[in-house]
Structures are given as C-alpha cells and as structure tokens.
C-alpha positions as a Markdown table, in Angstrom:
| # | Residue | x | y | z |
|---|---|---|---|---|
| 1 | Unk | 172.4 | -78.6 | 154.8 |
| 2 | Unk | 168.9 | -79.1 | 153.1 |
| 3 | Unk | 169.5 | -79.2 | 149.2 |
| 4 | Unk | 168.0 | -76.3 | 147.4 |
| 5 | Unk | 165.2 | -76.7 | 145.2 |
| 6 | Unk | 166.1 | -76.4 | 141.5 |
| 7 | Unk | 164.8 | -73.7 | 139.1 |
| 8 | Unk | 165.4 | -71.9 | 135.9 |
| 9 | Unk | 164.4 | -68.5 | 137.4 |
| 10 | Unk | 163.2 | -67.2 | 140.8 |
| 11 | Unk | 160.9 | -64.2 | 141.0 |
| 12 | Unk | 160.9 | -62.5 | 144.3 |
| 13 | Unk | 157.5 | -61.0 | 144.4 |
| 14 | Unk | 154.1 | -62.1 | 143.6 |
| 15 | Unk | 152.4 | -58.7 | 142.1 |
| 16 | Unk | 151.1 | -58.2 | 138.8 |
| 17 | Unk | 155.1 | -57.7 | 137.2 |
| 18 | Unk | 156.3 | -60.7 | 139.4 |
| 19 | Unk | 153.4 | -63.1 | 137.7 |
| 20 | Unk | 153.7 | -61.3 | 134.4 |
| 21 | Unk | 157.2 | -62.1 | 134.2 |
| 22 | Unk | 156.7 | -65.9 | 135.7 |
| 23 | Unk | 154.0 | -66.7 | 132.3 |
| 24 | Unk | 156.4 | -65.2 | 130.1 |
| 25 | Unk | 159.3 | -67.1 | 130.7 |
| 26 | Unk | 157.8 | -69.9 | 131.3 |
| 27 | Unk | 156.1 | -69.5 | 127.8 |
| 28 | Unk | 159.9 | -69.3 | 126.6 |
| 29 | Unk | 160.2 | -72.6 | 128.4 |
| 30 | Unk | 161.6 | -72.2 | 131.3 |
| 31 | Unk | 161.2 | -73.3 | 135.2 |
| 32 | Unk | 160.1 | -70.8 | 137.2 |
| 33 | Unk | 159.2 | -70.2 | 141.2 |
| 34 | Unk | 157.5 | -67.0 | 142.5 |
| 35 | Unk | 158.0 | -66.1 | 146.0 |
| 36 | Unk | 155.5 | -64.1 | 147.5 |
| 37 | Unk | 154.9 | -62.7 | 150.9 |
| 38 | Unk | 150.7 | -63.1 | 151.5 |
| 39 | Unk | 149.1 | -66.1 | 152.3 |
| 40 | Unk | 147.9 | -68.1 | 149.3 |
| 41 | Unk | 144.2 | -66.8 | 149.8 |
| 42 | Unk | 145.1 | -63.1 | 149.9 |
| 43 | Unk | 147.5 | -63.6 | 146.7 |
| 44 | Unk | 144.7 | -65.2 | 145.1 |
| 45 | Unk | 141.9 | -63.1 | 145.2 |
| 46 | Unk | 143.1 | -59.8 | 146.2 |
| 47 | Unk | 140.8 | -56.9 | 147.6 |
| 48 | Unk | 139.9 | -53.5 | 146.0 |
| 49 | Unk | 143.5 | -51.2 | 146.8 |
| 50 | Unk | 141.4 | -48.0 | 145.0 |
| 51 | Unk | 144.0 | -48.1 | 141.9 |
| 52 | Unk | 142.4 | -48.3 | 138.7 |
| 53 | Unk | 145.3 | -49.2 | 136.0 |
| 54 | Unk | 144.9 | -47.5 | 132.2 |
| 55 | Unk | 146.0 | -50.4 | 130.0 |
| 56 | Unk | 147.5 | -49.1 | 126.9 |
| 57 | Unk | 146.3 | -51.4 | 123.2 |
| 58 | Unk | 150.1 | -53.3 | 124.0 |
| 59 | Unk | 149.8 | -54.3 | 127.8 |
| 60 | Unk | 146.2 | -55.5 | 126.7 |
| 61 | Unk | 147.9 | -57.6 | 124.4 |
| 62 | Unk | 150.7 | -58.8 | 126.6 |
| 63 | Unk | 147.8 | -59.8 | 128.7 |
| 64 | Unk | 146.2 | -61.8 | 126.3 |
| 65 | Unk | 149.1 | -63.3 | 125.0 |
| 66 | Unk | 150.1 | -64.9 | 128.5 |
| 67 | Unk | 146.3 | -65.9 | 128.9 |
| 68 | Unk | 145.2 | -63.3 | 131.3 |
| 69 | Unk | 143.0 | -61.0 | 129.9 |
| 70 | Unk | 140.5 | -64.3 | 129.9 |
| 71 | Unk | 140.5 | -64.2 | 133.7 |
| 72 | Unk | 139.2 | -60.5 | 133.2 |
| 73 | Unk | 135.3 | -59.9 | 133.1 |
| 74 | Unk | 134.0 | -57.8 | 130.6 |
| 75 | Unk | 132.0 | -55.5 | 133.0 |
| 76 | Unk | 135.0 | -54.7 | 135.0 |
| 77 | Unk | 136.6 | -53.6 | 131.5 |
| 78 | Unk | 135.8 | -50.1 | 130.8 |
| 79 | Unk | 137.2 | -48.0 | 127.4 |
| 80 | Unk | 139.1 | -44.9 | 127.6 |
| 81 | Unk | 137.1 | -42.9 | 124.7 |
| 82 | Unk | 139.5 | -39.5 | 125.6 |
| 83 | Unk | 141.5 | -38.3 | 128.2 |
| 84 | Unk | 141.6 | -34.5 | 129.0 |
| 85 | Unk | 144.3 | -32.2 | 131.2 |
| 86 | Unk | 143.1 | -29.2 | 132.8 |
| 87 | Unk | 144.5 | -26.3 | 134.7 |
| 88 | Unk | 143.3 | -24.0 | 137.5 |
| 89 | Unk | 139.9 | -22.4 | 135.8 |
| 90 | Unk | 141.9 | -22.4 | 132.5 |
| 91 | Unk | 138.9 | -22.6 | 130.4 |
| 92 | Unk | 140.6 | -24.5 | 127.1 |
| 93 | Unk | 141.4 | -28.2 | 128.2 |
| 94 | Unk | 144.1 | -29.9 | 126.5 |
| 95 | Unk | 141.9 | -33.0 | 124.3 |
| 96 | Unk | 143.5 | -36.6 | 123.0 |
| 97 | Unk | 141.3 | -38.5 | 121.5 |
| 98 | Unk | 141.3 | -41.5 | 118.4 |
| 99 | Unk | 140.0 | -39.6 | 115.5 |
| 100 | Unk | 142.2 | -40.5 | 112.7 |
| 101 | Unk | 143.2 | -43.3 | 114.8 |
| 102 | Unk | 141.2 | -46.0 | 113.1 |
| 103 | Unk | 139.6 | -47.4 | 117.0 |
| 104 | Unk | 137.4 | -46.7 | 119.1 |
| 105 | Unk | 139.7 | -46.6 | 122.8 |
| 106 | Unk | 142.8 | -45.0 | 123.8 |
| 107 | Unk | 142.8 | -47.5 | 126.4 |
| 108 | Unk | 140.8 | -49.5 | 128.6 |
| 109 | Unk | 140.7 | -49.0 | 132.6 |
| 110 | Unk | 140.8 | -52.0 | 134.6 |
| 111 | Unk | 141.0 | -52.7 | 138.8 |
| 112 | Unk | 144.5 | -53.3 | 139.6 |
| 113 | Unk | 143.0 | -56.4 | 141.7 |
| 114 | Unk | 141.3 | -57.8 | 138.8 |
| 115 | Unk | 144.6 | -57.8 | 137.2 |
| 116 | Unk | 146.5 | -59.1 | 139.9 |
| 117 | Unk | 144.2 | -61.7 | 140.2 |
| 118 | Unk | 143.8 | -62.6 | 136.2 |
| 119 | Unk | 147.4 | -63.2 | 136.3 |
| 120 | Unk | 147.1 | -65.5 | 139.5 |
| 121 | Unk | 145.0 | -67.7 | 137.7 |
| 122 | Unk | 146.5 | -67.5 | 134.5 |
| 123 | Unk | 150.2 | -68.8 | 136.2 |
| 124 | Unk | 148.4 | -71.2 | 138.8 |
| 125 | Unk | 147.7 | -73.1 | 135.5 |
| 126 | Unk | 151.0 | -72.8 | 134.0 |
| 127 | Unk | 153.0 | -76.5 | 134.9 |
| 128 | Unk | 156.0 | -74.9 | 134.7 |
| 129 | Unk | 155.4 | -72.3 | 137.6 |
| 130 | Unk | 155.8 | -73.2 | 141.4 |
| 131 | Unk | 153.7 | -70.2 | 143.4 |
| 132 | Unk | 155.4 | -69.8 | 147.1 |
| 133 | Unk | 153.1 | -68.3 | 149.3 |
| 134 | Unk | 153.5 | -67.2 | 152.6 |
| 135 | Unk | 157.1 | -66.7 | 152.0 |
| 136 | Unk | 159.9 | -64.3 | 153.5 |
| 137 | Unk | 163.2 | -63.9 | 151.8 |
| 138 | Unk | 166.2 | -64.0 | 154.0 |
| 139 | Unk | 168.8 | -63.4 | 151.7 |
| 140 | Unk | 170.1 | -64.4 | 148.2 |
| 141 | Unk | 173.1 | -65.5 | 147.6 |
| 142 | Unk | 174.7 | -64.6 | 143.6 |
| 143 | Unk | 177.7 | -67.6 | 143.2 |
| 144 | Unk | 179.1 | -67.1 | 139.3 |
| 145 | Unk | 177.5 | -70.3 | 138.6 |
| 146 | Unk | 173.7 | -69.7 | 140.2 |
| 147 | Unk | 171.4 | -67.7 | 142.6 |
| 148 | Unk | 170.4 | -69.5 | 145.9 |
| 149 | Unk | 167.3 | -67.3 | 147.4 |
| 150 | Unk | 167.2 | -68.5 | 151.4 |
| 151 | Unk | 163.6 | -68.0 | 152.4 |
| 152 | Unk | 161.3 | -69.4 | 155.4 |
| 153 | Unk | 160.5 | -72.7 | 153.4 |
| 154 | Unk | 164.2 | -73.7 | 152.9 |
| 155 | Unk | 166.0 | -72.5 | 149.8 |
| 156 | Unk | 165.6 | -72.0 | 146.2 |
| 157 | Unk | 168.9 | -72.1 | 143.8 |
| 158 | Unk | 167.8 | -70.5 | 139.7 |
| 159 | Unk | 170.1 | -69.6 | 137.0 |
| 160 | Unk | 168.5 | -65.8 | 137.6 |
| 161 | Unk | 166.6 | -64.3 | 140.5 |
| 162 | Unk | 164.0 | -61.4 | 139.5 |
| 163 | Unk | 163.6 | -58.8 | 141.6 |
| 164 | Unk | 159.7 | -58.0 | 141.5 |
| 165 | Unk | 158.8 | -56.9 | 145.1 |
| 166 | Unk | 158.0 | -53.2 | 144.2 |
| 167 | Unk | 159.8 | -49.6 | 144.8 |
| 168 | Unk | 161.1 | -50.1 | 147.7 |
| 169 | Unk | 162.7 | -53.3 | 147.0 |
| 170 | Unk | 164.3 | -55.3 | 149.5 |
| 171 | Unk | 165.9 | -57.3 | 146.6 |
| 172 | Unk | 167.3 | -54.2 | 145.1 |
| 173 | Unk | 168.8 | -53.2 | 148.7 |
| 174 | Unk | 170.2 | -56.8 | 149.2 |
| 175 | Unk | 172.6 | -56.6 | 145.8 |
| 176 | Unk | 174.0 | -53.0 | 147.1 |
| 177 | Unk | 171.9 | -51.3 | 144.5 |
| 178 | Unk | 171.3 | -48.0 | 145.2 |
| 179 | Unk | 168.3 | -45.4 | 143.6 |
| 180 | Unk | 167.4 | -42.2 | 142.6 |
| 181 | Unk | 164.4 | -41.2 | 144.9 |
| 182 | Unk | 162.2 | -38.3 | 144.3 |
| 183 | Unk | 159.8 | -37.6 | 147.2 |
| 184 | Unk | 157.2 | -35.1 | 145.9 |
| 185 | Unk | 156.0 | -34.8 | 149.7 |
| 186 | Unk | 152.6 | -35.8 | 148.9 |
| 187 | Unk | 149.9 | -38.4 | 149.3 |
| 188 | Unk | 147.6 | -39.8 | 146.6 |
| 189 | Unk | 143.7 | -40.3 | 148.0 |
| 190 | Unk | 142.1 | -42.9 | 145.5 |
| 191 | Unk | 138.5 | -44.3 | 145.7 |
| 192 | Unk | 135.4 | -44.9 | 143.8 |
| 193 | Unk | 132.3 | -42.8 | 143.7 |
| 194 | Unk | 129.1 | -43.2 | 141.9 |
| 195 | Unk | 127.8 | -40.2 | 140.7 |
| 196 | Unk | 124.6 | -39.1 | 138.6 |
| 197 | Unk | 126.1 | -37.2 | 135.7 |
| 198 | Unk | 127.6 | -39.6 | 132.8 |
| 199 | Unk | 131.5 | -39.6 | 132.3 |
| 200 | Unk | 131.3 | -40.2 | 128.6 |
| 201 | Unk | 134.4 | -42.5 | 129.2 |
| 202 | Unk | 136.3 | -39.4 | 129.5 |
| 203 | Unk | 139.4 | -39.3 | 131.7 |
| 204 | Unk | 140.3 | -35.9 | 133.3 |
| 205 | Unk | 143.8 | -35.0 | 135.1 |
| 206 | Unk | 142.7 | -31.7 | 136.4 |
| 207 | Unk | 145.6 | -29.5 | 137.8 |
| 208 | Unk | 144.2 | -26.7 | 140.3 |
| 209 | Unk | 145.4 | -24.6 | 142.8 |
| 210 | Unk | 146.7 | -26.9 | 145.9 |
| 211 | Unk | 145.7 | -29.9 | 144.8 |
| 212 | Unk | 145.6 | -32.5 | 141.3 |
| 213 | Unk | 142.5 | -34.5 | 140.9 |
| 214 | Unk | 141.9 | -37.6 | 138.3 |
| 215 | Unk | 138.3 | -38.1 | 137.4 |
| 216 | Unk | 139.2 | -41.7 | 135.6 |
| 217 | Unk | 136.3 | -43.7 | 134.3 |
| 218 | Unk | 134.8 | -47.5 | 134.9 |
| 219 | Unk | 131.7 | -48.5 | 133.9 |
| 220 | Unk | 128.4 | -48.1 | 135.4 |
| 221 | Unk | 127.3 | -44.4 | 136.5 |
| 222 | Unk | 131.3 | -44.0 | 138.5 |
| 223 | Unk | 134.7 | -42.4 | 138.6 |
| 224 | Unk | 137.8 | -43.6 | 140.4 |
| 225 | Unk | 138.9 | -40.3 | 142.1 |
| 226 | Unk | 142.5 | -39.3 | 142.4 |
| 227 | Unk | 143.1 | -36.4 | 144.7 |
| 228 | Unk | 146.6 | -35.4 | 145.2 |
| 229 | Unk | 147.1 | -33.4 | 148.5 |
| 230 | Unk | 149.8 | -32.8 | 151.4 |
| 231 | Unk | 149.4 | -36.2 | 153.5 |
| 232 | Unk | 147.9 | -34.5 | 156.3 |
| 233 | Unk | 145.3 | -33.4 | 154.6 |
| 234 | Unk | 144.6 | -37.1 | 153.0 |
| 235 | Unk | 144.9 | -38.5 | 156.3 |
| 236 | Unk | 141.9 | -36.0 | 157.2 |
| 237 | Unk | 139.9 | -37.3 | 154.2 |
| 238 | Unk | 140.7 | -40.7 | 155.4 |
| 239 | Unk | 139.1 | -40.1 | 159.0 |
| 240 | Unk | 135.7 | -38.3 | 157.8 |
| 241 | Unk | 132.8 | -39.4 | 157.7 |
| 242 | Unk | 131.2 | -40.5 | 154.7 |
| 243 | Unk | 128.8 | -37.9 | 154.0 |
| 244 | Unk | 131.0 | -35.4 | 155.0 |
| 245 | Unk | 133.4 | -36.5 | 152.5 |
| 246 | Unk | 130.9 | -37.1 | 149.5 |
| 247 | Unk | 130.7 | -33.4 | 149.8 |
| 248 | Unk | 133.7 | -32.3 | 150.4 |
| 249 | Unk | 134.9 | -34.4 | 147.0 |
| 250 | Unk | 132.2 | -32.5 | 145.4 |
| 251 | Unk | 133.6 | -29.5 | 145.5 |
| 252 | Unk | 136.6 | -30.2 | 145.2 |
| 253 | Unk | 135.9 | -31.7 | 141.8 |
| 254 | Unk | 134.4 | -28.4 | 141.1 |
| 255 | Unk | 130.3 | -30.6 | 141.5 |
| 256 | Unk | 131.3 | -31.5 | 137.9 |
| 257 | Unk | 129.3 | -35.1 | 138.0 |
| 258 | Unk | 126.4 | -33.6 | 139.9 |
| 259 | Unk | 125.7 | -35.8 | 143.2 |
| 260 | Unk | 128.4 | -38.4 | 144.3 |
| 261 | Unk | 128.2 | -40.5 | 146.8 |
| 262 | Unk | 131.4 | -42.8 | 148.0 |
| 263 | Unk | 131.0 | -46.9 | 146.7 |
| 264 | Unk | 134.4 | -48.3 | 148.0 |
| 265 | Unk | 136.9 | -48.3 | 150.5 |
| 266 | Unk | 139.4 | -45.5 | 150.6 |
| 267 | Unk | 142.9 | -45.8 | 150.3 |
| 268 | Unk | 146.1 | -43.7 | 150.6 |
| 269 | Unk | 150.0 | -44.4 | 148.9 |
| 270 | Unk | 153.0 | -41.8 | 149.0 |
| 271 | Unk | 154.3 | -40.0 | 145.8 |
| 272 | Unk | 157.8 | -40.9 | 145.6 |
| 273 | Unk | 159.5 | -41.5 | 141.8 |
| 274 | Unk | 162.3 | -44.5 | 142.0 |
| 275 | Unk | 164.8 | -45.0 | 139.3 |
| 276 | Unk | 167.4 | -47.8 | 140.5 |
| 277 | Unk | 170.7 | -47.1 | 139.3 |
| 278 | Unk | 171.2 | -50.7 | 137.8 |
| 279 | Unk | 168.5 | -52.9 | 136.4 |
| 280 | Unk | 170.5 | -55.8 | 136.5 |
| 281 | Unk | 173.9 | -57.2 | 138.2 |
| 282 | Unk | 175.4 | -61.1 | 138.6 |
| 283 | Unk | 172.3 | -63.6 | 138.2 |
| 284 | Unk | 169.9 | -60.8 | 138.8 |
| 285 | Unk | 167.4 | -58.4 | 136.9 |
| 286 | Unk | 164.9 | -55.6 | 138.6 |
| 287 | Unk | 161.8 | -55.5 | 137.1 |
| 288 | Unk | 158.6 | -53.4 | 137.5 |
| 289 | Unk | 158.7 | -50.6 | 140.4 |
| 290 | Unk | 162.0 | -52.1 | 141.9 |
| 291 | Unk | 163.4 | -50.6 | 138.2 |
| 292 | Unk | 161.3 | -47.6 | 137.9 |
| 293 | Unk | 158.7 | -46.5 | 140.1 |
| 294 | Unk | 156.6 | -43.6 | 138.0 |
| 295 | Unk | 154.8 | -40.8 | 138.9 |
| 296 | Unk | 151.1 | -42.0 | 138.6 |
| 297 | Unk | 150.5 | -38.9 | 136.6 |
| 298 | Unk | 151.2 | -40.2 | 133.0 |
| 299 | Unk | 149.5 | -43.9 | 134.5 |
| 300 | Unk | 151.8 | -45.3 | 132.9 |
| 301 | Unk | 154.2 | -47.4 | 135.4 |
| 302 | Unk | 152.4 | -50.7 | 135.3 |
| 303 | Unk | 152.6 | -50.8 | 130.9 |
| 304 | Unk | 156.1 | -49.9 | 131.4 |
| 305 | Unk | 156.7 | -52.5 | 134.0 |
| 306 | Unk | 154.7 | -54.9 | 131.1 |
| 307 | Unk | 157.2 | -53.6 | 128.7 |
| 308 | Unk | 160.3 | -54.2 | 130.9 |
| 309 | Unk | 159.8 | -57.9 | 132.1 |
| 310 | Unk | 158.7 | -58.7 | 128.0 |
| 311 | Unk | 162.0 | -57.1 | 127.1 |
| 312 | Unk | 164.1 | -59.2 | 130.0 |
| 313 | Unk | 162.1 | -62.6 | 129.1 |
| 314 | Unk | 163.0 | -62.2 | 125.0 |
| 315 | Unk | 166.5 | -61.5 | 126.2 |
| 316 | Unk | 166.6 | -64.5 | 129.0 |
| 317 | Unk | 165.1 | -66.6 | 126.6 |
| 318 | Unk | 167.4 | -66.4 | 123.8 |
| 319 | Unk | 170.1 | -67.0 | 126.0 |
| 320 | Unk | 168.9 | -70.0 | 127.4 |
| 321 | Unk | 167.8 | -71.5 | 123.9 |
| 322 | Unk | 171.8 | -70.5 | 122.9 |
| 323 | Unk | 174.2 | -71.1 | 126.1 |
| 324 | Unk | 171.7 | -72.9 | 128.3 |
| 325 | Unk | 172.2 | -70.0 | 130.9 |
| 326 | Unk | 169.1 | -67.5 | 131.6 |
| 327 | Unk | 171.2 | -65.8 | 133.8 |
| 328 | Unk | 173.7 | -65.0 | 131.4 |
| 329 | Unk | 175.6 | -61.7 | 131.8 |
| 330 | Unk | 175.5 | -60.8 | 128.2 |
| 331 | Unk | 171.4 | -61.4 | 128.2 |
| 332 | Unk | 171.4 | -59.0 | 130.9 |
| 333 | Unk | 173.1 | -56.3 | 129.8 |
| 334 | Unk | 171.1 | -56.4 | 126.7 |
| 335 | Unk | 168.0 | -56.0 | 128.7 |
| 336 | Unk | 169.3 | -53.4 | 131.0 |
| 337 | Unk | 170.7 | -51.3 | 127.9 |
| 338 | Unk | 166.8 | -51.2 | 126.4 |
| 339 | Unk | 165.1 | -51.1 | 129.6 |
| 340 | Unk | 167.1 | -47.9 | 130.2 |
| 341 | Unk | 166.5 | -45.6 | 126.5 |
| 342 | Unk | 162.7 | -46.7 | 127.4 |
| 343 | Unk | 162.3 | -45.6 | 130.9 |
| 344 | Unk | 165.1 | -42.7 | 131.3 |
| 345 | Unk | 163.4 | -40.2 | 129.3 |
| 346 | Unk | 160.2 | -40.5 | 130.5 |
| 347 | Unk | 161.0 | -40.8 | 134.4 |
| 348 | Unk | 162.6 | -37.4 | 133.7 |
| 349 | Unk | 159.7 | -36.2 | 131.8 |
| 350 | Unk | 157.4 | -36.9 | 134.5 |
| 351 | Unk | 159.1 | -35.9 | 136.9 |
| 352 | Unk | 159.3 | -32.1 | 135.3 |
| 353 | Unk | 156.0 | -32.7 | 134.7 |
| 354 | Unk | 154.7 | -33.6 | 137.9 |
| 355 | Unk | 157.1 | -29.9 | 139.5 |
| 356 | Unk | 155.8 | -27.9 | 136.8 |
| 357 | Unk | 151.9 | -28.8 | 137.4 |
| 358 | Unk | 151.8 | -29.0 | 141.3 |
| 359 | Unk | 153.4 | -25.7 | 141.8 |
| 360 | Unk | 150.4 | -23.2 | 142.5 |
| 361 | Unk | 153.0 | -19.6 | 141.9 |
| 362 | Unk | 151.8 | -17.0 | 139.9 |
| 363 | Unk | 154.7 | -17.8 | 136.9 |
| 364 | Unk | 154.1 | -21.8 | 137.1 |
| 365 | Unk | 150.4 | -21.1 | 136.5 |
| 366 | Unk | 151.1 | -18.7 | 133.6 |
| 367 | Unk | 153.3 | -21.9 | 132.1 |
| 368 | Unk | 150.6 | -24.2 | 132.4 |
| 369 | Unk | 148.1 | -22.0 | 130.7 |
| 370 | Unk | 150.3 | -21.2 | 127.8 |
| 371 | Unk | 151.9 | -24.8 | 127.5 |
| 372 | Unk | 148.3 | -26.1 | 127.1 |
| 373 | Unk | 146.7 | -23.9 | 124.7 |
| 374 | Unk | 150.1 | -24.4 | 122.5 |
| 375 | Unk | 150.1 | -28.3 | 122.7 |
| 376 | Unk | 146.4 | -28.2 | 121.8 |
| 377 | Unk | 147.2 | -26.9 | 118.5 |
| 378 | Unk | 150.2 | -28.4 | 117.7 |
| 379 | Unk | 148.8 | -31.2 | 116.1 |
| 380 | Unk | 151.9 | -33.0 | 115.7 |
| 381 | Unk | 152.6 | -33.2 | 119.7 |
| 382 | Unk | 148.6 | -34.4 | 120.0 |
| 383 | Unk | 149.5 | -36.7 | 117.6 |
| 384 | Unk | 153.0 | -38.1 | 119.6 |
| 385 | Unk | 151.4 | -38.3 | 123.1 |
| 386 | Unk | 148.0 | -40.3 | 121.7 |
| 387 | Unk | 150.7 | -42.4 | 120.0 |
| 388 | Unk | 152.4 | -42.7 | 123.6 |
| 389 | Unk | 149.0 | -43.2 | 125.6 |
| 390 | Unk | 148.2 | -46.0 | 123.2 |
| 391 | Unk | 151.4 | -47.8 | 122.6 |
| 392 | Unk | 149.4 | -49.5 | 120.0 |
| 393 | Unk | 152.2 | -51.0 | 117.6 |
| 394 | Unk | 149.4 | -54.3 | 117.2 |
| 395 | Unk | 145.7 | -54.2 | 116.5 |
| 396 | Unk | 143.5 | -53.8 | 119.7 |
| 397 | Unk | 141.9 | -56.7 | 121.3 |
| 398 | Unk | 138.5 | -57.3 | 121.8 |
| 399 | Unk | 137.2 | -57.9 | 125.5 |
| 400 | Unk | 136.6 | -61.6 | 126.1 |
C-alpha cells in the first residue's frame, strides 16, 4: 500500500471557492492540497466562460485580503454605479443606487476567468498550498480519526476534506448527501457585445414577456448580455450566425444600446437552484455551489460562496489553534449552523423570485408591476436591498 500524502485539509476542486478557501486556511496556518480536474495550463489561465461576476464591497475585500485582487487588472475592473429591474413595457423601473451611501459603486463587475485566475496565482505562491492538477477523485474515505481522498496520483489523507467541485458535486454524492434541486427548465445565453450607446455603468435585469435579459456593464463601449430563454431556443442562438444574432439581440434588448455587434464567444449553463441538505458531515464541509447553488438572478452565489468558505476557515481555524483538529465535529457544526441562517432565506427568496418574474400570465404581470412601483417608494426596502447588493460592513477598496 503507497502511504498517503499528509495534509491539514484537502480541497476537492480547483474553482474560484476551492482556491479561495485553500489561501484562507492556509492564512490560518494550515497545510492545504487542492485537487483539481484540468491540466495545470487550463487551471492556470482559464478562457472567457461569458460570466461576468458582481463583486459586492466584502468579496472585494476577501479578495484583497488573501492577495488576489492584485492579480486583477484595473481595466478588467469595472464599477457598478446602479443597478435597475424592469418589467414587460412597465414604464417606472425599480432604481438602487449609493446616494446617501457615502461611495461611488454598488459593486464592481469582474470576468469570472480573471478571478479564477487571480486566485491561481495568488495560491501558487502560498508555500503552504500543494495545487493537484490533472487529478480525478476516486473516492474518499471519512475514518473518525482522518479523510483519505484516493485520486489518480495515489492518495491524500487531511484532518478535513472540502467539498468545492460545484452544484453537482460528486463530493456531495459520495458522503450520501442528498439536495434540494430546483430546475427552472431554462437556459441562460451569456456573451459580450460592444455596442455604440454608453451604459453609464448601469446594470439592468429586465423581466419581459418570454424571456429575462441582463444588460450588465464592463468597461469600454460593452455589455455582458444575459438572456434567459427555453434551451431550445438558446441552443438556436448558439447556432446562428453572427450577424444574424447581433440583430436578433437587438431587438430583443428592445435596440436600447443602439448598434451591437458580438466581441466574445457565446456560452450556455442550465438554471437549476441547489440547496444540499447538510453542509457538513464526519471530516467534511461543502462549500460554494456544492452548498448552495443560486439563481443567477440576485448574482449573488459566488459572494455567498466568499462568505461561506470565510465562515468554515474562522471556524476550522480556531479549532485547530485549540484541539489541533480542523476537522473537528464541533467546528463544523458551528459552520454549518451560520452557513445555513445566511443562505436559507435567500435561496428561498430567489427562488420565489425567480417564479414570480418568469411567469408571463396576465395576474403574475399585474404583481410585477405593482410590486415595483411599491418597492420604489418604500424607501426603507431600497435602503435594505442596496445594503444587500453591497454587503459593505468594511470601507471599499481601491482597484490596484
């Protein structure tokens, strides 16, 4: 029998969570090996995947904290000034901006490739971090005492395996947890266009009949577009040509931003919500989407996935500063217990959000209309969801 190699923590699962959670334990000081599936060069330097991630003022400062955000350049950083949400031809648009807020950004919008490969570089620098590429995971095996992950380079025994390797997590199926999967029977189209009308670094979630479309801003004359469709019609706009689709984006975006023209690849991902029933069991924790898997419509899963591996590493870390075990039940528990009161409410939220808005009946449209004009003079719900989009409990960094 080969003897396993020895670590504090194995993360199964190389993706922006996985590497997030790998620099923040090992900021706690701990050992930690990331296994992850794509060759060394394609982990690395990942390609354009369409996805542009809203960084709330605290997952900007998680990055920065765990030396990211320097890996980041400036021109791919672009500030959210507002965000609107739209219905049908609902002429009153629901507004969130930061007056009053004492900054200039709700957020900033960044490449979900840039920020895959920031953190890359950030933990390839880390000495306390092995990075296993080209690796499969065969099974894990959770023995009271320690975790031994059997993968094709041998075997890897930690105090706590991380589950990290997204929604669909094989990790999550191995330990015999189940999920709560929602299937909203839809595809998501995302792409970037330039365009010859100026965005104003306004983000719009526009709600119309038969389809959802976000307009979200990067810098430069250019949108990411979000279209939200049955798949068969996504796998249309996936086969046609490239004029053809610059004008049938167009209208579909209502010719909003005047000309557009298609700048990137395209790319398509299922809707489907995931809620795993446990976060955590013997020697193991779920972060990122093998937790919760969000409904891109509140783009928030990937600062919630920030906020879930920060919450597990505090916890892991105190318990192995205390009892010398990071895979201690107790620690576990603790993190599964916050993890939960953060991410239950709004999974629910969003998902009651995401059946209300996509229905195109005569009453759902009628609720859409009159929830809008309501919230946008309630000042004290504008005030709560800002306060949400932000998640700004520090001051906002400054782009390096």
């Amino acid at each position: 029998m080969t003897t396993p190699a020895q670590t504090d923590v194995a993360i199964i699962g190389g993706g922006p969570v996985g590497l997030a959670t790998a620099l923040s334990l090992e900021s706690a000081g701990l050992s930690v090996t990331v296994l992850e599936r794509a060759p060394r060069a394609v982990w690395a330097e990942p390609s354009f995947d369409g996805r542009e991630i809203a960084l709330t003022h605290h997952a900007v400062h998680t990055l920065q904290k765990n030396g990211a955000w320097d890996y980041i350049p400036e021109s791919a950083i672009c500030p959210l000034r507002e965000a609107r949400v739209e219905t049908g031809k609902f002429p009153h648009p629901l507004r969130f901006d930061t007056n009053g807020q004492g900054v200039d950004a709700l957020g900033w919008l960044v490449s979900n490739s840039h920020i895959r490969r920031a953190l890359f570089a950030a933990a390839a620098e880390r000495p306390r971090i092995t990075l296993l590429d080209s690796t499969s995971v065969e099974t894990v095996r959770q023995n009271p005492a320690e975790a031994v992950v059997h993968h094709s380079h041998g075997q890897t025994a930690a105090q706590l395996v991380v589950g990290a390797d997204g929604r669909f997590s094989p990790t999550r199926r191995r330990a015999g947890i189940g999920a709560i999967i929602h299937d909203f029977k839809r595809s998501m189209l995302v792409c970037r266009m330039a365009h010859e009308s100026p965005h104003h670094n306004v983000a719009t979630q526009w709600f119309d009949e038969g389809q959802t479309v976000a307009l979200l801003p990067v810098n430069g004359m250019a949108s990411s577009i979000v279209l939200t469709l049955p798949r068969d019609d996504i796998q249309r706009l996936l086969d046609m040509p490239r004029d053809v689709f610059n004008q049938e984006i167009m209208q579909r975006v209502g010719n909003r931003l005047g000309q557009m023209r298609l700048v990137s690849t395209r790319h398509a991902y299922p809707l489907k919500g995931v809620y795993a029933h446990r976060f955590a069991a013997r020697r193991l924790a779920l972060v990122g989407d093998a937790a919760v898997g969000m409904h891109p419509i509140t783009a928030h899963g990937f600062n919630l996935g920030l906020r879930g591996q920060e919450t597990l590493a505090t916890e892991v870390a105190k318990a192995f500063s205390t009892v010398g075990d990071a895979g201690d039940a107790r620690a576990l528990r603790r993190f599964e217990r916050q993890h939960r009161l953060i991410t239950a409410p709004l999974f629910a939220g969003t998902n009651g959000i995401a059946t209300l808005y996509t229905h195109d009946g005569a009453p759902f449209r009628q609720l859409r209309q009159a929830g809008i004009r309501l919230a946008d003079s309630f000042t004290p719900f504008k005030n709560a969801v800002t306060a949400l989009l932000m998640d700004r409990e520090v001051q906002p960094p400054k782009a390096s």
